[in-house]
XYZ file of C-alpha atoms in Angstrom:
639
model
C -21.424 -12.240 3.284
C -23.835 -14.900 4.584
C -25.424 -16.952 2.008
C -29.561 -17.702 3.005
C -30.983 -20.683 0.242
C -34.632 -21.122 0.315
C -35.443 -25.020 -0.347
C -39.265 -24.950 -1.858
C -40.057 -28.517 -1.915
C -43.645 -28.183 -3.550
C -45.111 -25.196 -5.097
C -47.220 -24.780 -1.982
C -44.457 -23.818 -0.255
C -44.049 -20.305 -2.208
C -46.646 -18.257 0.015
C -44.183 -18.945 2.845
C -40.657 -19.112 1.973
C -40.958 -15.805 -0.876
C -42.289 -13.220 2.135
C -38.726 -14.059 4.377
C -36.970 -13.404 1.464
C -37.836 -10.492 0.712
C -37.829 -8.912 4.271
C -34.164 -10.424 4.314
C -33.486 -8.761 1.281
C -34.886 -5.826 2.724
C -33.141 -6.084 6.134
C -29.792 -6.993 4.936
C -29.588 -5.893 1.016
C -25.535 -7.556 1.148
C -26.760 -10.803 2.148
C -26.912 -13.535 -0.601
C -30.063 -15.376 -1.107
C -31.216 -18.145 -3.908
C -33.947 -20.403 -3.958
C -33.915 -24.166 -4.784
C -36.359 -27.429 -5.787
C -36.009 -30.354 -6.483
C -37.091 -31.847 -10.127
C -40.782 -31.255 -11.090
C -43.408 -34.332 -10.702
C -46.630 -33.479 -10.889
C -49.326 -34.766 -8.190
C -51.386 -37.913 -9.248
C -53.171 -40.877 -8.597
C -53.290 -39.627 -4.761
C -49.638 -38.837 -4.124
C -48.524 -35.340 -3.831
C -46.380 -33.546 -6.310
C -42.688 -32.006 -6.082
C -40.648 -29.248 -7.263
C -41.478 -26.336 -9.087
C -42.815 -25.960 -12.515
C -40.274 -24.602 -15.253
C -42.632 -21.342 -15.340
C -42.309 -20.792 -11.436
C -38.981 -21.229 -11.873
C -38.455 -18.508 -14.358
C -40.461 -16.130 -12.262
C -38.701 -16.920 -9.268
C -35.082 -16.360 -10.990
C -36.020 -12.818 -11.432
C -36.078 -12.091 -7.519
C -32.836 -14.300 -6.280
C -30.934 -17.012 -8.170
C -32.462 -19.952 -8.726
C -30.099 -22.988 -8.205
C -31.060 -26.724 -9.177
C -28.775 -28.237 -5.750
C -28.310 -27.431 -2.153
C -24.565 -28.152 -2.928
C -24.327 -25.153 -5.686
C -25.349 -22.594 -3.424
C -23.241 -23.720 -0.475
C -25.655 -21.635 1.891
C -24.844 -20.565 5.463
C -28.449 -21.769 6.448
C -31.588 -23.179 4.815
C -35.229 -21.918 5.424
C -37.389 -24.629 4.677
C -41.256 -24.633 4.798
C -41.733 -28.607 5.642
C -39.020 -30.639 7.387
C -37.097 -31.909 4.630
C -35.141 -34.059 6.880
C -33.619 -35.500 4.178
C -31.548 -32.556 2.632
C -28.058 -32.408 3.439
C -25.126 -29.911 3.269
C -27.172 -26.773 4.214
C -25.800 -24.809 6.766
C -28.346 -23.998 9.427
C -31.947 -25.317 9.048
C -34.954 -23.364 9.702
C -38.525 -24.525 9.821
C -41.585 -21.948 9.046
C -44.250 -24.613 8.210
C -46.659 -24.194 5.452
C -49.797 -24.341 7.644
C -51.681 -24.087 11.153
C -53.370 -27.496 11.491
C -51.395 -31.061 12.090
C -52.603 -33.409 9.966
C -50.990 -36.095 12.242
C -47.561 -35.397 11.678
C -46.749 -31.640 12.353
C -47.761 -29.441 15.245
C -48.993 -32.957 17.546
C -47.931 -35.455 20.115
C -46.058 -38.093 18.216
C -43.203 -39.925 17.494
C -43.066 -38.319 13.845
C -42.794 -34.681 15.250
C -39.317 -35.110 16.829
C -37.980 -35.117 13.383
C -38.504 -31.244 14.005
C -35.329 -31.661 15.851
C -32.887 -31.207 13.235
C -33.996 -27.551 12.478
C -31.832 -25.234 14.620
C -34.631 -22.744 14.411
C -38.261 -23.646 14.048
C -40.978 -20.548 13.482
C -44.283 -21.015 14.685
C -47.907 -19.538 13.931
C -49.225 -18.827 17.341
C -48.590 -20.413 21.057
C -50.404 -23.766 20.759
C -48.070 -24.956 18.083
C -44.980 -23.980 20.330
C -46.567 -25.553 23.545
C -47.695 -29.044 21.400
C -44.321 -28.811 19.845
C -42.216 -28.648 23.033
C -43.295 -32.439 24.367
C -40.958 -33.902 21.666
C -39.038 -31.280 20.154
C -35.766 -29.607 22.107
C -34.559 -26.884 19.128
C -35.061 -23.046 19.841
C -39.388 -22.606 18.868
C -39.991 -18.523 17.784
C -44.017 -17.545 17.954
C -43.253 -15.547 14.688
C -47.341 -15.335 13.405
C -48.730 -16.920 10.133
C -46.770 -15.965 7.239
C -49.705 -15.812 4.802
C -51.984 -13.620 7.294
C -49.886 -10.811 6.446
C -51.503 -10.253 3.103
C -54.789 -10.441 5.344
C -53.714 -7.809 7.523
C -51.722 -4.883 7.416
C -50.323 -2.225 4.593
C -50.290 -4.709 2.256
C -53.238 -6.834 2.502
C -55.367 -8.214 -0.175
C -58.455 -6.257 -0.593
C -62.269 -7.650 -1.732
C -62.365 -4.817 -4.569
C -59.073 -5.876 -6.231
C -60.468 -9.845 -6.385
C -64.098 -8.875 -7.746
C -62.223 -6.693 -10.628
C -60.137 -9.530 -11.136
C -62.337 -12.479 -11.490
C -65.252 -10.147 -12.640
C -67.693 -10.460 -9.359
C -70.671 -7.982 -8.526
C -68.879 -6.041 -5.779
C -72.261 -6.726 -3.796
C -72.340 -10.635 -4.270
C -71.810 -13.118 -1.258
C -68.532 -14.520 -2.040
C -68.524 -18.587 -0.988
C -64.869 -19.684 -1.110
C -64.616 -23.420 -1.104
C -61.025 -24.818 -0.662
C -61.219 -28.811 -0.147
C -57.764 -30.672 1.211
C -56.673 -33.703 -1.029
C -56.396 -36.365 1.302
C -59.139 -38.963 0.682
C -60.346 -39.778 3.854
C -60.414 -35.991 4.840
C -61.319 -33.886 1.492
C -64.897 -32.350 1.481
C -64.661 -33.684 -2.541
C -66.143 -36.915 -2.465
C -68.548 -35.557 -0.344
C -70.174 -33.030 -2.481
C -68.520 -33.705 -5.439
C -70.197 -31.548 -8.395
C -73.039 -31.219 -6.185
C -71.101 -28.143 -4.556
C -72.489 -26.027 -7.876
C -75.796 -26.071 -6.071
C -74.832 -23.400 -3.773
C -74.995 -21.099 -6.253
C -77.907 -19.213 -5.835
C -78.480 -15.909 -7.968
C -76.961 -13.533 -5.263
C -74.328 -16.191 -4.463
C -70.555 -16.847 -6.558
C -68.504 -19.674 -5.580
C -64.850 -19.527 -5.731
C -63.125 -22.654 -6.174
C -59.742 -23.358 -4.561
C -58.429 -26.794 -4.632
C -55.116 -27.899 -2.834
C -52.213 -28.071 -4.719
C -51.675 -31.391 -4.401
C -55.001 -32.812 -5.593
C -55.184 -35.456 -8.376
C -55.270 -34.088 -11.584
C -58.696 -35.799 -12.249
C -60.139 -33.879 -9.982
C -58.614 -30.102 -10.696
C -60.042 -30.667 -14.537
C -63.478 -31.326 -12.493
C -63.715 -28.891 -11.274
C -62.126 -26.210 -13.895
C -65.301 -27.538 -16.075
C -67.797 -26.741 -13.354
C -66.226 -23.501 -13.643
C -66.425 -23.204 -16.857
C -69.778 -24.276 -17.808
C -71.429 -22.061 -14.664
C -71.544 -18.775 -14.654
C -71.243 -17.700 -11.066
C -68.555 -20.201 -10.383
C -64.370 -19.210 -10.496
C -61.943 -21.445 -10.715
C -58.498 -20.026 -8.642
C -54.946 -21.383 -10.355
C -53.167 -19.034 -8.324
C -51.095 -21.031 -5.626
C -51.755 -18.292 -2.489
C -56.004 -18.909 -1.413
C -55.429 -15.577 0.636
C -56.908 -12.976 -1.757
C -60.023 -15.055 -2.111
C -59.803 -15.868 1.342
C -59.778 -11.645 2.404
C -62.933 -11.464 -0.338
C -65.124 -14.521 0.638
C -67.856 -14.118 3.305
C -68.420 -18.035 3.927
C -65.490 -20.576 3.782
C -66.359 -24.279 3.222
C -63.284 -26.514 4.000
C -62.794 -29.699 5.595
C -59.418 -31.005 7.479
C -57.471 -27.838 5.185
C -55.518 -25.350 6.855
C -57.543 -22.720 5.518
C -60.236 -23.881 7.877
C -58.035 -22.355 10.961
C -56.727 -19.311 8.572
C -60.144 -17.986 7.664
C -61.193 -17.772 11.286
C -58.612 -14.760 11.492
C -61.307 -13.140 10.041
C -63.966 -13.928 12.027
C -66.432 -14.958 9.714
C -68.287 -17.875 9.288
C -66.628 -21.328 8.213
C -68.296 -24.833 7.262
C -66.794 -28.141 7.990
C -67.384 -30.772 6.107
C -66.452 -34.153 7.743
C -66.242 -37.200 5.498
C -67.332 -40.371 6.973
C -64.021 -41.917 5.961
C -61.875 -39.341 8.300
C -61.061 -41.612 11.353
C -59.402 -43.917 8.416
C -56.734 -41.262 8.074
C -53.376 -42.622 9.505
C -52.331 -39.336 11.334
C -56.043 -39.350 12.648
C -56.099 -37.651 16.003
C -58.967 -36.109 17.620
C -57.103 -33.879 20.010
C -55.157 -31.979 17.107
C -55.756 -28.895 16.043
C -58.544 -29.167 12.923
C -60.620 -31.720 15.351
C -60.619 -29.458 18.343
C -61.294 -26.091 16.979
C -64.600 -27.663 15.057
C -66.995 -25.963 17.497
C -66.366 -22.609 15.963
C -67.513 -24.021 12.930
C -70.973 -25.449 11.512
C -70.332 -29.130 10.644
C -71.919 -31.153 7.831
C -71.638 -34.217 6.168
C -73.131 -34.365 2.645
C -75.089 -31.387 0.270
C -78.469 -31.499 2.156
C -76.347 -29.906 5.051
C -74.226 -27.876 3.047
C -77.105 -25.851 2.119
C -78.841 -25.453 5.177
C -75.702 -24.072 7.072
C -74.768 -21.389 4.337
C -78.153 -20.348 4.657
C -77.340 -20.110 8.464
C -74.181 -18.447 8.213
C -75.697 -15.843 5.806
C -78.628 -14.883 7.993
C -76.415 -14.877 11.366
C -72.508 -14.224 10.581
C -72.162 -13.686 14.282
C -73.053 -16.993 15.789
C -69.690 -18.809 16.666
C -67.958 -15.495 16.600
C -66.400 -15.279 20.135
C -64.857 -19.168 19.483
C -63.578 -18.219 16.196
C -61.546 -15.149 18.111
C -60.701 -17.328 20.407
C -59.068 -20.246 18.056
C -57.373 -17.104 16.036
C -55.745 -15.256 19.545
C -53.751 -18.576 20.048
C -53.179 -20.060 16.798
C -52.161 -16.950 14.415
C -49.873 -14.572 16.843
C -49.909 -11.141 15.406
C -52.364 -10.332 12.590
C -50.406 -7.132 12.083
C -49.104 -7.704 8.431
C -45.175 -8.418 10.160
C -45.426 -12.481 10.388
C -42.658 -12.180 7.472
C -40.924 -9.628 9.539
C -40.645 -11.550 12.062
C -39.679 -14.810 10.590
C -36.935 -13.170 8.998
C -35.222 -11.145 11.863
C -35.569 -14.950 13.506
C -33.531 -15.853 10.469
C -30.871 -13.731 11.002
C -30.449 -13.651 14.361
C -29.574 -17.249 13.907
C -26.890 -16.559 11.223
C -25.599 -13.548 13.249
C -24.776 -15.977 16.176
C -28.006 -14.568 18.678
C -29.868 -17.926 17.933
C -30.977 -19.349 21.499
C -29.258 -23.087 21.594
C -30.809 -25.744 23.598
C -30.962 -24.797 27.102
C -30.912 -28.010 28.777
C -28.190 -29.321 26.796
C -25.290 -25.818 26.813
C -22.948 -28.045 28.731
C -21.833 -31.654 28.494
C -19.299 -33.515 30.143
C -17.107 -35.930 27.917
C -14.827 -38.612 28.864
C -12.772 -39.216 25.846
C -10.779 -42.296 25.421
C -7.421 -42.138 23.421
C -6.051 -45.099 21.745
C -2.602 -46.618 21.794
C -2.206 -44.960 18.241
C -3.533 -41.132 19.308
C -1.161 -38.371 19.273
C -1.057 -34.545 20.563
C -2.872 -33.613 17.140
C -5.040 -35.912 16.334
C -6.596 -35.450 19.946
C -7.059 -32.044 19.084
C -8.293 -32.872 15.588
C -10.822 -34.812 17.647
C -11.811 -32.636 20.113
C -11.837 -29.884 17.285
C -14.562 -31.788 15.178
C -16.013 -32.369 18.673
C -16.437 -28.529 19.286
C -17.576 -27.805 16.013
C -20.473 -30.309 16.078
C -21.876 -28.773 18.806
C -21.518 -24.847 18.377
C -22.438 -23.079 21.780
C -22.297 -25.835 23.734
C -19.989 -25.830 26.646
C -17.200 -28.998 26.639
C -15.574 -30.244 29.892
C -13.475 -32.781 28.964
C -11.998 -35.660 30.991
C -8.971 -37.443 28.737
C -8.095 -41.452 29.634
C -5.083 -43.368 28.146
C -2.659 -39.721 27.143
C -0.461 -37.434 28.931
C -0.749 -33.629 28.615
C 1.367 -31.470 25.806
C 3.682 -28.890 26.632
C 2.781 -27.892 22.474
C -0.860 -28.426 22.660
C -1.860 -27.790 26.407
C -6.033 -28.489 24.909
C -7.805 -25.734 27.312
C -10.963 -27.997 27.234
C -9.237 -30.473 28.907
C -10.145 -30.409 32.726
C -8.064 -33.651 33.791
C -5.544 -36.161 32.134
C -6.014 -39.667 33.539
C -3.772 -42.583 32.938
C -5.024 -45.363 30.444
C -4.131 -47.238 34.128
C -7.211 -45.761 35.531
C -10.554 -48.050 36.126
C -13.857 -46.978 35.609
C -14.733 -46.389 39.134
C -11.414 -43.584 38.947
C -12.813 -41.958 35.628
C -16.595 -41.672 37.004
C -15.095 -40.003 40.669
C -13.211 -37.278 38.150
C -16.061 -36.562 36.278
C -17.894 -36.170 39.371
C -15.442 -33.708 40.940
C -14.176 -31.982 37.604
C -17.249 -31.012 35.816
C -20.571 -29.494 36.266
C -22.315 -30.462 33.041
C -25.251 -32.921 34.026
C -25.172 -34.659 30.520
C -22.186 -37.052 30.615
C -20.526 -38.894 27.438
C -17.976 -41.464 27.356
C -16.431 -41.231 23.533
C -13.778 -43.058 21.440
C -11.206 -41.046 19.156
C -11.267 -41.459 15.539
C -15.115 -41.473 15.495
C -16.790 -38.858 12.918
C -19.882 -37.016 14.404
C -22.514 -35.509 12.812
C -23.851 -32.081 13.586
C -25.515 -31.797 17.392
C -25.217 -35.923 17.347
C -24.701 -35.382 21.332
C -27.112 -33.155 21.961
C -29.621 -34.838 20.352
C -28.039 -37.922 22.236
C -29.474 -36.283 25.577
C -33.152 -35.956 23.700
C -33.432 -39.892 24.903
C -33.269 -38.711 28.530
C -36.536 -36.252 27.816
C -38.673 -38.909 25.545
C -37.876 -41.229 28.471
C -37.483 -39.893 31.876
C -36.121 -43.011 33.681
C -33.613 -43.614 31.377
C -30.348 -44.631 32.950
C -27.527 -45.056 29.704
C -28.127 -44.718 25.787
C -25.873 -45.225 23.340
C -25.544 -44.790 19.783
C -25.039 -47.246 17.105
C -21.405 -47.777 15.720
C -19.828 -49.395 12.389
C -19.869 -52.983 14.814
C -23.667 -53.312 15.449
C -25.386 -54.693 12.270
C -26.352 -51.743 10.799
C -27.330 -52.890 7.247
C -30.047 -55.131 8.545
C -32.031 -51.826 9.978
C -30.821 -50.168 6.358
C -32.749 -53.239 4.715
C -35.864 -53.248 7.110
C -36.428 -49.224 6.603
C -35.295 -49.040 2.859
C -35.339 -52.599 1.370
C -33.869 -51.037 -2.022
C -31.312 -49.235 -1.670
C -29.449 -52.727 -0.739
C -25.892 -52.047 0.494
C -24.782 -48.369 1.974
C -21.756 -47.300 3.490
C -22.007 -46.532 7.252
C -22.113 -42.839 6.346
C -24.988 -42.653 4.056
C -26.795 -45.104 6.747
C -26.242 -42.681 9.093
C -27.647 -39.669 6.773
C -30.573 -42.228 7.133
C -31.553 -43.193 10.502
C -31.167 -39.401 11.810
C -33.388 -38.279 8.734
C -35.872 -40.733 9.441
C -35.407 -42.326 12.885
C -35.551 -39.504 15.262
C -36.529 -40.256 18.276
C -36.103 -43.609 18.036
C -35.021 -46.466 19.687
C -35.088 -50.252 21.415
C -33.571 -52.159 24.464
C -30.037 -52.233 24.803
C -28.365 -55.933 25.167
C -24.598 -54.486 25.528
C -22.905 -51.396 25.489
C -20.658 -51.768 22.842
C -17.617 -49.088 22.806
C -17.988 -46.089 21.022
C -20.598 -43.169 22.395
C -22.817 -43.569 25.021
C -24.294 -41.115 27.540
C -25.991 -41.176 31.156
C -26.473 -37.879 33.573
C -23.855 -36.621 36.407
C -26.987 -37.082 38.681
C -26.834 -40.607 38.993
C -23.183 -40.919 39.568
C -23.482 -41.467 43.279
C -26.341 -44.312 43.208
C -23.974 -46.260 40.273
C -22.690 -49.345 42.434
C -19.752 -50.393 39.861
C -17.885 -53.826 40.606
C -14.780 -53.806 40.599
C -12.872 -56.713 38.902
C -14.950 -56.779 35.735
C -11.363 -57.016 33.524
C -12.031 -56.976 30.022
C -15.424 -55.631 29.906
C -15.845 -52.235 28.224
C -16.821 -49.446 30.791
C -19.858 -48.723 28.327
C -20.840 -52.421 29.187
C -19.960 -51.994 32.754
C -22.171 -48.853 33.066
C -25.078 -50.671 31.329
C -25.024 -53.874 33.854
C -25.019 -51.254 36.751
C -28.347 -49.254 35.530
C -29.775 -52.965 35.189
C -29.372 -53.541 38.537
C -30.675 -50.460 39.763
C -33.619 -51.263 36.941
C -33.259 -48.747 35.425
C -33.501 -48.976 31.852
C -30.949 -48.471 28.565
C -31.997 -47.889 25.350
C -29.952 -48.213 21.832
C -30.546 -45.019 20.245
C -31.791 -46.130 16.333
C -31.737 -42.628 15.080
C -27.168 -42.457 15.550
C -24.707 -43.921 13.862
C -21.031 -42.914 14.641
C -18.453 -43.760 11.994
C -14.944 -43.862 11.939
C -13.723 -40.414 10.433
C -11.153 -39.757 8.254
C -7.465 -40.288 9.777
C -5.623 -37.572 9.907
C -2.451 -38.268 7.861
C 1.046 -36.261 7.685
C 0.373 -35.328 4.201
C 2.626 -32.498 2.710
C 0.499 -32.518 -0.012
C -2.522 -31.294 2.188
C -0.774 -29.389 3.916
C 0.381 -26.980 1.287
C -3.629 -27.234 0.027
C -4.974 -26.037 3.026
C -1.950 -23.253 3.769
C -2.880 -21.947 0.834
C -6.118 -21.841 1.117
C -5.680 -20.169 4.024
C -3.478 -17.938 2.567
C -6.331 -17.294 0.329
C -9.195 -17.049 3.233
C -11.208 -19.663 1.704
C -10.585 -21.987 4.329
C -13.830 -23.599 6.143
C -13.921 -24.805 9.882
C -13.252 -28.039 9.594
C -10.407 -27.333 6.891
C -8.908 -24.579 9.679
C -8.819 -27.514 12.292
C -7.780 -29.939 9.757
C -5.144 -27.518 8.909
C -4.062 -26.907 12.728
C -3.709 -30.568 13.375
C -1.567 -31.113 10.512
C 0.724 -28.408 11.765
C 1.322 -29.809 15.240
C 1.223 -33.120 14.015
C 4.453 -31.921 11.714
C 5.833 -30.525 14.864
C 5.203 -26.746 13.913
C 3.069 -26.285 16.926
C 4.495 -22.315 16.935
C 3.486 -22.009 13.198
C -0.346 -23.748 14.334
C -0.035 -20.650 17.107
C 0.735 -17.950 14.365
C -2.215 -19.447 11.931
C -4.744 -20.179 15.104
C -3.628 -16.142 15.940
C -4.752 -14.692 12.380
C -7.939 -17.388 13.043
C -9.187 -15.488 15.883
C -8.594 -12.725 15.411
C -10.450 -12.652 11.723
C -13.967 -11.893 11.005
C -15.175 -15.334 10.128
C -17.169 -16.455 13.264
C -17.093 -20.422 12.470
C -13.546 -20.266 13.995
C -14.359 -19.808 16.888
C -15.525 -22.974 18.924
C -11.547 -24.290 17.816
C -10.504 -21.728 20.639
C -11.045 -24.182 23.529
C -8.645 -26.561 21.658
C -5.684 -24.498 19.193
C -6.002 -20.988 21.553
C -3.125 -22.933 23.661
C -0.897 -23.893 21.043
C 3.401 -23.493 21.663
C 6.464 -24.547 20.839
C 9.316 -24.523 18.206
C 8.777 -23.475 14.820
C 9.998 -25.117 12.356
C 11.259 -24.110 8.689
């Protein structure tokens, strides 16, 4: 049965990722689920914390298992509630969020946001954050609704009564719910500071609820205002939406909660500190800066006062732009944001997921070596296929002849290692239909969707004529040591676990087109004037001098590496491993094509037939993008 991991990176995280669960656990009762975090550090001294304390844990290990690595759990996906870009080996990524504002580097126009490319599902609050989203990002975007409004709305929302038992409030007191961010330049804290006490008139409680992630200096602060005044509560739960569905007045600042609480439609206080603009993701179109005129805005106490005086003697004023702010930014308000999420969730593990529409089909011109053979082609074009699940392949092979034992459906046209680039670009003209178009060496490894988000160059910059990726040749280390001075030497795999988790999107000039992976569009085959006569120069090189004289430009792609895979040697050894795991039905996708490739590589293409035969015809789905390459597979077997 599928295996769904929840990755809970900080604590704040739990309000969003524990709702899915249980509606997946509720949906599907034989799926598997766990939950995972990395070690505990506590936030201080300004930088946010990590991980999950050991009583959180505990609690949590009562709904699911609680696992301490990604690797452990060997999930089928991941939901995660930030981007995480740098966990590895989890199936399927999913991206929920953990709030409706941007804070420079979420739901905004920026370089940073295309990181929310790796997710192969991303779920969304409301419409603006999938239309803001969709300049840089090119992975499937579901309007799901804001995961914590459902205990705001709904059977099972949070009620005033059960908070004013709870934290022992007059049922007919005006609730003031104050919930600062931590950031410096944009918390409402040094600001008011202690000051905020001084709403606190005799009618009036405040309810205190600071961000997870503020310095400790500050949460013991505040605990002793709490403490020593006697209409003041301090919250330590994580979730601010019970006090949120009791308070009549928010006060925030650049927080989340700001947008949340207008759900509600009642009144909310911004506090803007003079030192906001210092902010590095400071951007006055985003989200917290533009919905600010459905809020009254202060600076300091003096103003404080005045506007919950305001609010409290006219509630209504502002009312149709809060309304307006919640239609677009929290889809729903039904108490099913979870719901949703989670039947997201599984229609990506169930195979409905929607893939990337402009990139379904790609064209690739693969050039074999002196060295390739029938099977490790097809190993190739196997790992090929499995990279890029749902995506169409028409393939255009230079440099081999065709197999009677391994025919490779894929394969539109064979073309003689003879053949000059002018030949290979008129094929891929008249044999495929895919306007992305790749020219790829054998032997390379290639990480998960590397070609599709290859073609995300082509979007970020619409006159682009070639990009291609990095490879083991280009001097790799050097942008290893600029990004991450001390981690010193890496192998060309864990740079390339690097640059995709952090360079997304990015990219510079291209002197030469070295050999390796490269990509331009079928569209601008006809305007390519190619000279003949160039001997010696790579065709990647080749194409790149003809863009430049049509100016167009090329671009290096910073965020892909391409390394050499493993070879794929005629071990018996292996061989038996994998049969029997086979045998056994533990075998994984890339172990089934490993497997396959060994066999016709051994020259038991019938016995590859027989295996590739039980393959497709089993239950386990990951089989089957290997049926454009093994379905074909013939010949003797052999004892």
């Amino acid at each position: 049965m599928p295996r769904v991991l929840f990755y809970i990176q900080r604590n704040l995280h739990l309000p969003f990722l524990k709702p899915i669960q249980e509606q997946i656990c509720r949906l599907r009762p034989d799926y598997t689920t766990a939950f995972c975090a990395p070690p505990f550090i506590p936030p201080r001294n300004g930088l946010p914390g990590w991980g999950l304390e050991k009583e959180e844990v505990q609690r949590l290990s009562v709904k699911a298992r609680f696992v301490r690595t990604v690797e452990e759990f060997q999930p089928d996906i991941t939901v995660f509630a930030d981007a995480c870009t740098d966990v590895f080996n989890c199936g399927k990524r999913v991206f929920v969020g953990h709030g409706i504002i941007s804070k420079g580097g979420f739901y905004t126009d920026n370089e940073l946001v295309r990181r929310e490319n790796l997710a192969d599902l991303i779920c969304v609050p409301g419409q603006w954050h999938k239309d803001i989203l969709q300049k840089n990002v090119f992975s499937p975007i579901e309007v799901t609704g804001f995961i914590k409004s459902d205990r705001l709305f709904g059977p099972a929302a949070c009620t005033r009564q059960d908070f004013c038992e709870q934290y022992q409030i007059p049922s007919a007191a005006t609730i003031i719910l104050y919930a600062p961010t931590f950031n410096a330049e944009l918390s409402a804290i040094p600001c008011l500071g202690e000051q905020i006490a001084l709403v606190c008139e005799p009618d009036r409680y405040l309810v205190i609820k600071l961000h997870t992630m503020t310095d400790v200096k500050l949460v013991e602060l505040h605990r002793q205002l709490a403490n020593t005044h006697p209409r003041i509560r301090y919250i330590e739960d994580i979730d601010v939406t019970p006090a949120m569905a009791a308070a009549d007045i928010l006060i925030s600042d650049v927080s989340s909660v700001l947008v949340e609480f207008m759900a509600l439609d009642r009144p909310v206080i911004a506090v803007n500190n003079p030192r906001q603009q210092e902010y590095e993701g400071y951007r006055p179109d985003d989200i917290e800066y533009r919905v600010r005129d459905a809020c009254l805005q202060v600076s300091d106490i003096a103003g404080l006062l005045l506007a919950v005086d305001r609010s409290l003697c006219h509630p209504e004023a502002l009312s149709a732009a809060r309304r307006h702010y919640a239609d677009t930014l929290c889809y729903g308000r039904d108490g099913r944001s979870a719901e949703r999420a989670a039947l997201a969730v599984l229609k990506l593990v169930e195979g409905g997921g929607a893939g990337d529409a402009l990139c379904s089909r790609l064209g690739v011109i693969v050039e074999a070596g002196p060295t390739d053979t029938p099977a490790s082609l097809g190993y190739d074009l196997g790992r090929l296929a499995l990279a890029h699940p749902g995506v169409e392949l028409e393939v255009i092979v230079r440099g081999m002849e065709p197999s009677p034992q391994l025919p490779l459906p894929m394969v539109r046209v064979w073309l003689s290692g003879a053949a000059d680039l002018g030949t290979v670009l008129q094929a891929a003209a008249e044999h495929t239909t895919a306007n992305f178009m790749v020219m790829l060496q054998t032997g390379l490894g290639l990480p998960h969707r590397l070609l599709q988000f290859l073609s995300h160059h082509f979007r970020w910059e619409p006159q682009l004529g070639l990009v291609r990726t990095l490879t083991q040749q280009d001097d790799y280390q050097q942008l290893v040591d600029l990004i991450y001075p001390e981690f010193g030497a890496v192998t060309p795999e864990r740079a390339a676990v690097l640059f995709i988790s952090t360079l997304m999107g990015r990219s510079v000039a291209m002197e030469y087109a070295a050999p390796g992976c490269c990509m331009f569009q079928r569209n601008d085959l006809s305007s390519l004037q190619i000279i003949q006569g160039e001997a010696g120069i790579p065709d990647a090189e080749q194409l790149r001098r003809a863009f430049a004289r049509s100016n167009r430009p090329t671009l290096l792609a910073l965020d892909l590496l391409v390394c050499a895979r493993e070879p794929l040697i005629p071990d018996l050894s292996s061989l038996e491993q994998l049969t029997c795991r086979f045998a056994a039905s533990t075998l994984d996708a890339e172990e089934a094509n490993r497997l396959l490739a060994l066999l016709v590589q051994f020259g038991c293409a019938a016995d590859a037939a027989l295996v590739w035969q039980q393959m497709s015809g089993s239950a386990v789905q990951t089989y089957q993008p290997l049926a454009a390459v093994w379905s074909g597979c013939a010949g003797p077997a052999v004892d």
